[in-house]
PDB file of C-alpha atoms and ligand atoms in Angstrom:
ATOM      1  CA  UNK K  20     -14.595  -0.521 -24.453  1.00 79.00           C
ATOM      2  CA  UNK K  21     -10.787  -1.360 -24.575  1.00 85.00           C
ATOM      3  CA  UNK K  22      -7.667   0.405 -24.917  1.00 87.00           C
ATOM      4  CA  UNK K  23      -5.255  -1.274 -27.379  1.00 91.00           C
ATOM      5  CA  UNK K  24      -2.728   1.588 -27.235  1.00 93.00           C
ATOM      6  CA  UNK K  25      -1.737   4.032 -24.574  1.00 92.00           C
ATOM      7  CA  UNK K  26       0.905   6.874 -24.706  1.00 93.00           C
ATOM      8  CA  UNK K  27       3.310   7.699 -22.017  1.00 92.00           C
ATOM      9  CA  UNK K  28       5.573  10.755 -22.883  1.00 94.00           C
ATOM     10  CA  UNK K  29       6.932  10.016 -26.616  1.00 97.00           C
ATOM     11  CA  UNK K  30       6.386   6.227 -26.222  1.00 97.00           C
ATOM     12  CA  UNK K  31       3.307   4.395 -27.474  1.00 97.00           C
ATOM     13  CA  UNK K  32       2.477   1.113 -25.812  1.00 96.00           C
ATOM     14  CA  UNK K  33       0.403  -1.542 -27.583  1.00 97.00           C
ATOM     15  CA  UNK K  34      -1.839  -4.167 -25.772  1.00 94.00           C
ATOM     16  CA  UNK K  35      -2.193  -7.088 -28.169  1.00 95.00           C
ATOM     17  CA  UNK K  36      -3.334  -9.838 -25.765  1.00 95.00           C
ATOM     18  CA  UNK K  37      -4.138 -10.406 -22.235  1.00 93.00           C
ATOM     19  CA  UNK K  38      -2.812 -14.135 -22.695  1.00 95.00           C
ATOM     20  CA  UNK K  39       0.340 -15.026 -20.863  1.00 96.00           C
ATOM     21  CA  UNK K  40       2.445 -18.385 -20.391  1.00 97.00           C
ATOM     22  CA  UNK K  41       3.160 -17.182 -16.680  1.00 97.00           C
ATOM     23  CA  UNK K  42       0.835 -16.133 -13.830  1.00 95.00           C
ATOM     24  CA  UNK K  43       3.407 -13.914 -11.743  1.00 94.00           C
ATOM     25  CA  UNK K  44       2.420 -13.001  -8.160  1.00 91.00           C
ATOM     26  CA  UNK K  45       3.162  -9.363  -8.685  1.00 88.00           C
ATOM     27  CA  UNK K  46       1.053  -9.141 -12.016  1.00 88.00           C
ATOM     28  CA  UNK K  47      -1.229  -6.124 -11.776  1.00 78.00           C
ATOM     29  CA  UNK K  48      -3.571  -7.959 -14.108  1.00 77.00           C
ATOM     30  CA  UNK K  49      -5.126  -9.736 -11.121  1.00 74.00           C
ATOM     31  CA  UNK K  50      -5.272  -6.485  -9.209  1.00 70.00           C
ATOM     32  CA  UNK K  51      -6.428  -3.721 -11.390  1.00 67.00           C
ATOM     33  CA  UNK K  52      -8.931  -3.510 -14.047  1.00 66.00           C
ATOM     34  CA  UNK K  53      -7.404  -0.225 -15.440  1.00 71.00           C
ATOM     35  CA  UNK K  54      -3.759   0.647 -15.863  1.00 71.00           C
ATOM     36  CA  UNK K  55      -3.065   4.195 -14.386  1.00 70.00           C
ATOM     37  CA  UNK K  56      -6.877   4.317 -13.346  1.00 72.00           C
ATOM     38  CA  UNK K  57      -7.885   5.301 -17.019  1.00 78.00           C
ATOM     39  CA  UNK K  58      -6.765   2.570 -19.567  1.00 79.00           C
ATOM     40  CA  UNK K  59      -8.870  -0.174 -20.005  1.00 84.00           C
ATOM     41  CA  UNK K  60      -6.287  -2.987 -20.806  1.00 83.00           C
ATOM     42  CA  UNK K  61      -8.448  -6.017 -20.352  1.00 86.00           C
ATOM     43  CA  UNK K  62      -9.543  -6.684 -23.908  1.00 90.00           C
ATOM     44  CA  UNK K  63     -12.878  -7.697 -25.096  1.00 88.00           C
ATOM     45  CA  UNK K  64     -11.250  -9.205 -28.122  1.00 92.00           C
ATOM     46  CA  UNK K  65      -7.651  -9.111 -29.445  1.00 96.00           C
ATOM     47  CA  UNK K  66      -7.114  -6.153 -32.012  1.00 96.00           C
ATOM     48  CA  UNK K  67      -6.481  -6.996 -35.521  1.00 97.00           C
ATOM     49  CA  UNK K  68      -3.521  -5.474 -37.730  1.00 98.00           C
ATOM     50  CA  UNK K  69      -5.857  -3.042 -39.027  1.00 98.00           C
ATOM     51  CA  UNK K  70      -7.159  -1.897 -35.446  1.00 96.00           C
ATOM     52  CA  UNK K  71      -3.629  -1.658 -34.224  1.00 97.00           C
ATOM     53  CA  UNK K  72      -2.325   0.282 -37.192  1.00 98.00           C
ATOM     54  CA  UNK K  73      -5.121   2.674 -36.672  1.00 97.00           C
ATOM     55  CA  UNK K  74      -4.542   3.133 -32.917  1.00 96.00           C
ATOM     56  CA  UNK K  75      -0.888   3.847 -33.907  1.00 97.00           C
ATOM     57  CA  UNK K  76      -1.923   6.549 -36.785  1.00 97.00           C
ATOM     58  CA  UNK K  77       1.487   7.626 -37.878  1.00 97.00           C
ATOM     59  CA  UNK K  78       4.295   5.985 -36.163  1.00 98.00           C
ATOM     60  CA  UNK K  79       6.814   8.786 -36.777  1.00 97.00           C
ATOM     61  CA  UNK K  80       5.037  10.829 -34.014  1.00 97.00           C
ATOM     62  CA  UNK K  81       6.731   8.480 -31.445  1.00 98.00           C
ATOM     63  CA  UNK K  82      10.340   7.779 -30.604  1.00 98.00           C
ATOM     64  CA  UNK K  83       9.418   4.317 -29.415  1.00 98.00           C
ATOM     65  CA  UNK K  84       6.450   2.046 -29.957  1.00 98.00           C
ATOM     66  CA  UNK K  85       6.439  -0.910 -27.534  1.00 98.00           C
ATOM     67  CA  UNK K  86       4.635  -4.220 -27.800  1.00 98.00           C
ATOM     68  CA  UNK K  87       3.678  -5.140 -23.927  1.00 94.00           C
ATOM     69  CA  UNK K  88       0.713  -6.071 -22.064  1.00 79.00           C
ATOM     70  CA  UNK K  89      -1.764  -6.769 -20.135  1.00 88.00           C
ATOM     71  CA  UNK K  90      -0.106 -10.057 -21.350  1.00 93.00           C
ATOM     72  CA  UNK K  91       2.741 -11.614 -23.485  1.00 97.00           C
ATOM     73  CA  UNK K  92       2.926 -10.033 -26.935  1.00 98.00           C
ATOM     74  CA  UNK K  93       4.734 -12.721 -28.506  1.00 98.00           C
ATOM     75  CA  UNK K  94       1.790 -14.974 -28.255  1.00 98.00           C
ATOM     76  CA  UNK K  95       0.668 -12.838 -31.064  1.00 98.00           C
ATOM     77  CA  UNK K  96       4.131 -13.227 -33.223  1.00 98.00           C
ATOM     78  CA  UNK K  97       2.612 -12.987 -36.644  1.00 98.00           C
ATOM     79  CA  UNK K  98       1.006  -9.594 -35.886  1.00 98.00           C
ATOM     80  CA  UNK K  99       3.780  -8.155 -34.008  1.00 98.00           C
ATOM     81  CA  UNK K 100       5.998  -9.030 -37.003  1.00 98.00           C
ATOM     82  CA  UNK K 101       3.202  -7.441 -39.237  1.00 98.00           C
ATOM     83  CA  UNK K 102       2.986  -4.362 -37.314  1.00 98.00           C
ATOM     84  CA  UNK K 103       6.739  -3.875 -36.617  1.00 98.00           C
ATOM     85  CA  UNK K 104       7.385  -4.206 -40.323  1.00 98.00           C
ATOM     86  CA  UNK K 105       4.706  -1.270 -41.136  1.00 98.00           C
ATOM     87  CA  UNK K 106       6.415   0.728 -38.427  1.00 98.00           C
ATOM     88  CA  UNK K 107       9.940   0.170 -39.691  1.00 98.00           C
ATOM     89  CA  UNK K 108       8.662   1.074 -43.373  1.00 98.00           C
ATOM     90  CA  UNK K 109       7.161   4.304 -42.126  1.00 97.00           C
ATOM     91  CA  UNK K 110      10.507   5.658 -40.420  1.00 96.00           C
ATOM     92  CA  UNK K 111      13.084   5.440 -37.914  1.00 97.00           C
ATOM     93  CA  UNK K 112      10.793   4.975 -34.760  1.00 98.00           C
ATOM     94  CA  UNK K 113      12.231   2.368 -32.503  1.00 98.00           C
ATOM     95  CA  UNK K 114      10.378  -0.882 -31.952  1.00 98.00           C
ATOM     96  CA  UNK K 115      10.729  -2.456 -28.614  1.00 98.00           C
ATOM     97  CA  UNK K 116       9.116  -5.763 -27.170  1.00 98.00           C
ATOM     98  CA  UNK K 117       8.659  -6.345 -23.521  1.00 98.00           C
ATOM     99  CA  UNK K 118       8.577 -10.168 -23.339  1.00 98.00           C
ATOM    100  CA  UNK K 119       8.612 -12.964 -20.687  1.00 98.00           C
ATOM    101  CA  UNK K 120      11.140 -14.694 -22.951  1.00 98.00           C
ATOM    102  CA  UNK K 121       8.895 -17.835 -23.375  1.00 98.00           C
ATOM    103  CA  UNK K 122       8.439 -17.755 -27.113  1.00 98.00           C
ATOM    104  CA  UNK K 123      10.808 -20.416 -28.325  1.00 98.00           C
ATOM    105  CA  UNK K 124       9.201 -22.657 -25.795  1.00 97.00           C
ATOM    106  CA  UNK K 125       5.778 -21.592 -26.780  1.00 98.00           C
ATOM    107  CA  UNK K 126       6.270 -22.012 -30.622  1.00 98.00           C
ATOM    108  CA  UNK K 127       8.747 -24.897 -30.140  1.00 98.00           C
ATOM    109  CA  UNK K 128      11.224 -23.300 -32.485  1.00 98.00           C
ATOM    110  CA  UNK K 129      13.616 -20.302 -32.409  1.00 98.00           C
ATOM    111  CA  UNK K 130      11.294 -17.224 -33.483  1.00 98.00           C
ATOM    112  CA  UNK K 131      14.378 -14.852 -32.926  1.00 98.00           C
ATOM    113  CA  UNK K 132      15.598 -14.691 -36.452  1.00 98.00           C
ATOM    114  CA  UNK K 133      12.162 -13.714 -37.584  1.00 98.00           C
ATOM    115  CA  UNK K 134      12.355 -10.658 -35.651  1.00 98.00           C
ATOM    116  CA  UNK K 135      15.728  -9.523 -36.977  1.00 98.00           C
ATOM    117  CA  UNK K 136      15.385  -6.204 -38.912  1.00 98.00           C
ATOM    118  CA  UNK K 137      11.754  -5.665 -37.303  1.00 98.00           C
ATOM    119  CA  UNK K 138      12.644  -5.159 -33.713  1.00 98.00           C
ATOM    120  CA  UNK K 139      15.418  -2.859 -32.331  1.00 98.00           C
ATOM    121  CA  UNK K 140      14.993  -3.563 -28.591  1.00 98.00           C
ATOM    122  CA  UNK K 141      13.861  -6.677 -26.617  1.00 98.00           C
ATOM    123  CA  UNK K 142      13.307  -6.413 -22.888  1.00 98.00           C
ATOM    124  CA  UNK K 143      13.326  -9.774 -21.210  1.00 98.00           C
ATOM    125  CA  UNK K 144      11.657 -10.182 -17.722  1.00 98.00           C
ATOM    126  CA  UNK K 145      14.505 -12.576 -16.168  1.00 98.00           C
ATOM    127  CA  UNK K 146      12.503 -12.238 -13.041  1.00 97.00           C
ATOM    128  CA  UNK K 147      14.690 -14.205 -10.675  1.00 97.00           C
ATOM    129  CA  UNK K 148      18.208 -15.715  -9.986  1.00 97.00           C
ATOM    130  CA  UNK K 149      17.500 -19.102 -10.455  1.00 97.00           C
ATOM    131  CA  UNK K 150      14.701 -21.455 -11.642  1.00 96.00           C
ATOM    132  CA  UNK K 151      13.397 -22.227  -8.038  1.00 96.00           C
ATOM    133  CA  UNK K 152      12.636 -18.538  -7.433  1.00 97.00           C
ATOM    134  CA  UNK K 153      11.379 -18.075 -10.711  1.00 97.00           C
ATOM    135  CA  UNK K 154       9.049 -21.103 -10.592  1.00 96.00           C
ATOM    136  CA  UNK K 155       7.717 -19.742  -7.092  1.00 95.00           C
ATOM    137  CA  UNK K 156       7.039 -16.448  -8.208  1.00 95.00           C
ATOM    138  CA  UNK K 157       5.986 -16.859 -11.907  1.00 96.00           C
ATOM    139  CA  UNK K 158       4.020 -19.807 -11.968  1.00 96.00           C
ATOM    140  CA  UNK K 159       4.768 -20.687 -15.514  1.00 96.00           C
ATOM    141  CA  UNK K 160       2.721 -23.104 -17.468  1.00 95.00           C
ATOM    142  CA  UNK K 161       5.861 -24.388 -18.499  1.00 95.00           C
ATOM    143  CA  UNK K 162       7.121 -25.171 -14.737  1.00 94.00           C
ATOM    144  CA  UNK K 163      10.751 -25.674 -14.296  1.00 91.00           C
ATOM    145  CA  UNK K 164      11.686 -25.474 -17.720  1.00 95.00           C
ATOM    146  CA  UNK K 165      10.552 -21.918 -18.137  1.00 98.00           C
ATOM    147  CA  UNK K 166      13.756 -20.241 -16.382  1.00 98.00           C
ATOM    148  CA  UNK K 167      16.326 -22.089 -18.532  1.00 98.00           C
ATOM    149  CA  UNK K 168      14.421 -20.955 -21.654  1.00 98.00           C
ATOM    150  CA  UNK K 169      14.267 -17.455 -20.798  1.00 98.00           C
ATOM    151  CA  UNK K 170      18.132 -17.538 -20.290  1.00 98.00           C
ATOM    152  CA  UNK K 171      18.341 -19.241 -23.748  1.00 98.00           C
ATOM    153  CA  UNK K 172      15.968 -16.697 -25.288  1.00 98.00           C
ATOM    154  CA  UNK K 173      18.323 -13.814 -23.850  1.00 98.00           C
ATOM    155  CA  UNK K 174      21.355 -15.499 -25.578  1.00 98.00           C
ATOM    156  CA  UNK K 175      19.570 -15.968 -28.799  1.00 98.00           C
ATOM    157  CA  UNK K 176      17.998 -12.611 -28.931  1.00 98.00           C
ATOM    158  CA  UNK K 177      21.689 -11.017 -28.654  1.00 98.00           C
ATOM    159  CA  UNK K 178      22.235 -12.669 -31.925  1.00 98.00           C
ATOM    160  CA  UNK K 179      19.590 -10.906 -33.850  1.00 98.00           C
ATOM    161  CA  UNK K 180      18.439  -7.913 -31.912  1.00 98.00           C
ATOM    162  CA  UNK K 181      20.399  -4.543 -31.547  1.00 98.00           C
ATOM    163  CA  UNK K 182      19.601  -4.077 -27.861  1.00 98.00           C
ATOM    164  CA  UNK K 183      18.537  -6.674 -25.141  1.00 98.00           C
ATOM    165  CA  UNK K 184      18.253  -6.188 -21.541  1.00 98.00           C
ATOM    166  CA  UNK K 185      17.026  -8.180 -18.805  1.00 98.00           C
ATOM    167  CA  UNK K 186      14.940  -7.134 -15.977  1.00 97.00           C
ATOM    168  CA  UNK K 187      13.718  -7.940 -12.552  1.00 97.00           C
ATOM    169  CA  UNK K 188      10.746  -6.419 -10.508  1.00 94.00           C
ATOM    170  CA  UNK K 189      12.005  -4.553  -7.472  1.00 92.00           C
ATOM    171  CA  UNK K 190      11.008  -6.917  -4.754  1.00 91.00           C
ATOM    172  CA  UNK K 191      13.945  -7.718  -2.950  1.00 91.00           C
ATOM    173  CA  UNK K 192      11.693  -9.740  -0.387  1.00 91.00           C
ATOM    174  CA  UNK K 193      11.016 -12.128  -3.138  1.00 92.00           C
ATOM    175  CA  UNK K 194      14.222 -11.839  -5.622  1.00 95.00           C
ATOM    176  CA  UNK K 195      17.880 -11.720  -4.911  1.00 97.00           C
ATOM    177  CA  UNK K 196      18.425  -8.658  -7.290  1.00 97.00           C
ATOM    178  CA  UNK K 197      22.338  -8.774  -6.832  1.00 97.00           C
ATOM    179  CA  UNK K 198      22.415 -12.393  -7.813  1.00 98.00           C
ATOM    180  CA  UNK K 199      19.860 -11.652 -10.737  1.00 98.00           C
ATOM    181  CA  UNK K 200      22.117  -8.770 -12.016  1.00 98.00           C
ATOM    182  CA  UNK K 201      25.252 -11.228 -11.860  1.00 98.00           C
ATOM    183  CA  UNK K 202      23.235 -13.556 -14.210  1.00 98.00           C
ATOM    184  CA  UNK K 203      22.582 -10.443 -16.670  1.00 98.00           C
ATOM    185  CA  UNK K 204      26.396  -9.538 -16.333  1.00 98.00           C
ATOM    186  CA  UNK K 205      27.261 -13.252 -17.332  1.00 98.00           C
ATOM    187  CA  UNK K 206      24.736 -13.062 -20.264  1.00 98.00           C
ATOM    188  CA  UNK K 207      26.511  -9.735 -21.235  1.00 98.00           C
ATOM    189  CA  UNK K 208      23.247  -7.694 -21.330  1.00 98.00           C
ATOM    190  CA  UNK K 209      22.304  -4.511 -19.509  1.00 98.00           C
ATOM    191  CA  UNK K 210      20.309  -5.028 -16.332  1.00 98.00           C
ATOM    192  CA  UNK K 211      17.215  -3.060 -15.228  1.00 98.00           C
ATOM    193  CA  UNK K 212      15.145  -3.235 -11.863  1.00 97.00           C
ATOM    194  CA  UNK K 213      11.570  -2.369 -13.011  1.00 92.00           C
ATOM    195  CA  UNK K 214       9.597  -0.423 -10.240  1.00 86.00           C
ATOM    196  CA  UNK K 215       7.035  -2.554  -8.383  1.00 82.00           C
ATOM    197  CA  UNK K 216       3.481  -0.639  -7.930  1.00 68.00           C
ATOM    198  CA  UNK K 217       0.475  -1.975  -6.368  1.00 62.00           C
ATOM    199  CA  UNK K 218      -1.685  -1.101  -9.046  1.00 51.00           C
ATOM    200  CA  UNK K 219       0.396  -0.798 -12.211  1.00 50.00           C
ATOM    201  CA  UNK K 220       1.370  -3.166 -14.665  1.00 45.00           C
ATOM    202  CA  UNK K 221       4.793  -4.490 -14.487  1.00 43.00           C
ATOM    203  CA  UNK K 222       5.092  -7.491 -16.804  1.00 46.00           C
TER     204      UNK K 222
HETATM  205  S1  SF4 R 308       3.849  -9.895 -15.014  1.00 56.94           S
HETATM  206 FE1  SF4 R 308       3.874 -10.466 -17.423  1.00 56.94          FE
HETATM  207  S2  SF4 R 308       4.935 -12.318 -17.416  1.00 56.94           S
HETATM  208 FE2  SF4 R 308       3.984 -11.984 -15.525  1.00 56.94          FE
HETATM  209  S3  SF4 R 308       1.918 -12.870 -15.777  1.00 56.94           S
HETATM  210 FE3  SF4 R 308       1.895 -10.672 -15.957  1.00 56.94          FE
HETATM  211  S4  SF4 R 308       1.818 -10.319 -17.893  1.00 56.94           S
HETATM  212 FE4  SF4 R 308       2.688 -12.593 -17.748  1.00 56.94          FE
END
């Protein structure tokens, strides 16, 4: 059994993949088999478009539908685009993507124009104030190239997506949160500190 979606208040979260191009030290995928003790987010198989739409049912019952994890949703870019288009066709529900910002590295092209008109809000995990700290806590498959790619992803996202934010996890012992906020300020995007939970997904 697996959960490809879960509801929190009026928001529906979609779990498309467990794959990720980071291995963050704070990622709950390595700690908890279940989210909030009840959602089985480790997938036996990645859901199809049809399975995702069935899980959503009527998109208009939610104020927001979020592509997130256990994993990096843009690894399934074509499915994200297909589902987002169906949500947009159904009505005004906001579409958000929570991402590590590696997609342009992963695909070796700028994928952000492809999300224009489909995604309203991109929340990018900046995660650190510089590439050294990022590398030490995110263990990216892309090594030292990852942090610069995240910065570039945020800059590109601003051109195509109405709302873009940068976030870090609330771990001041690992991350200089004030310095990270300065980076977000320089990029001209809102900054948010994500709560750190010992046993919850924080990607
Ligand atoms: S926290 Fe997010 S970006 Fe980091 S390894 Fe987990 S899913 Fe990937």
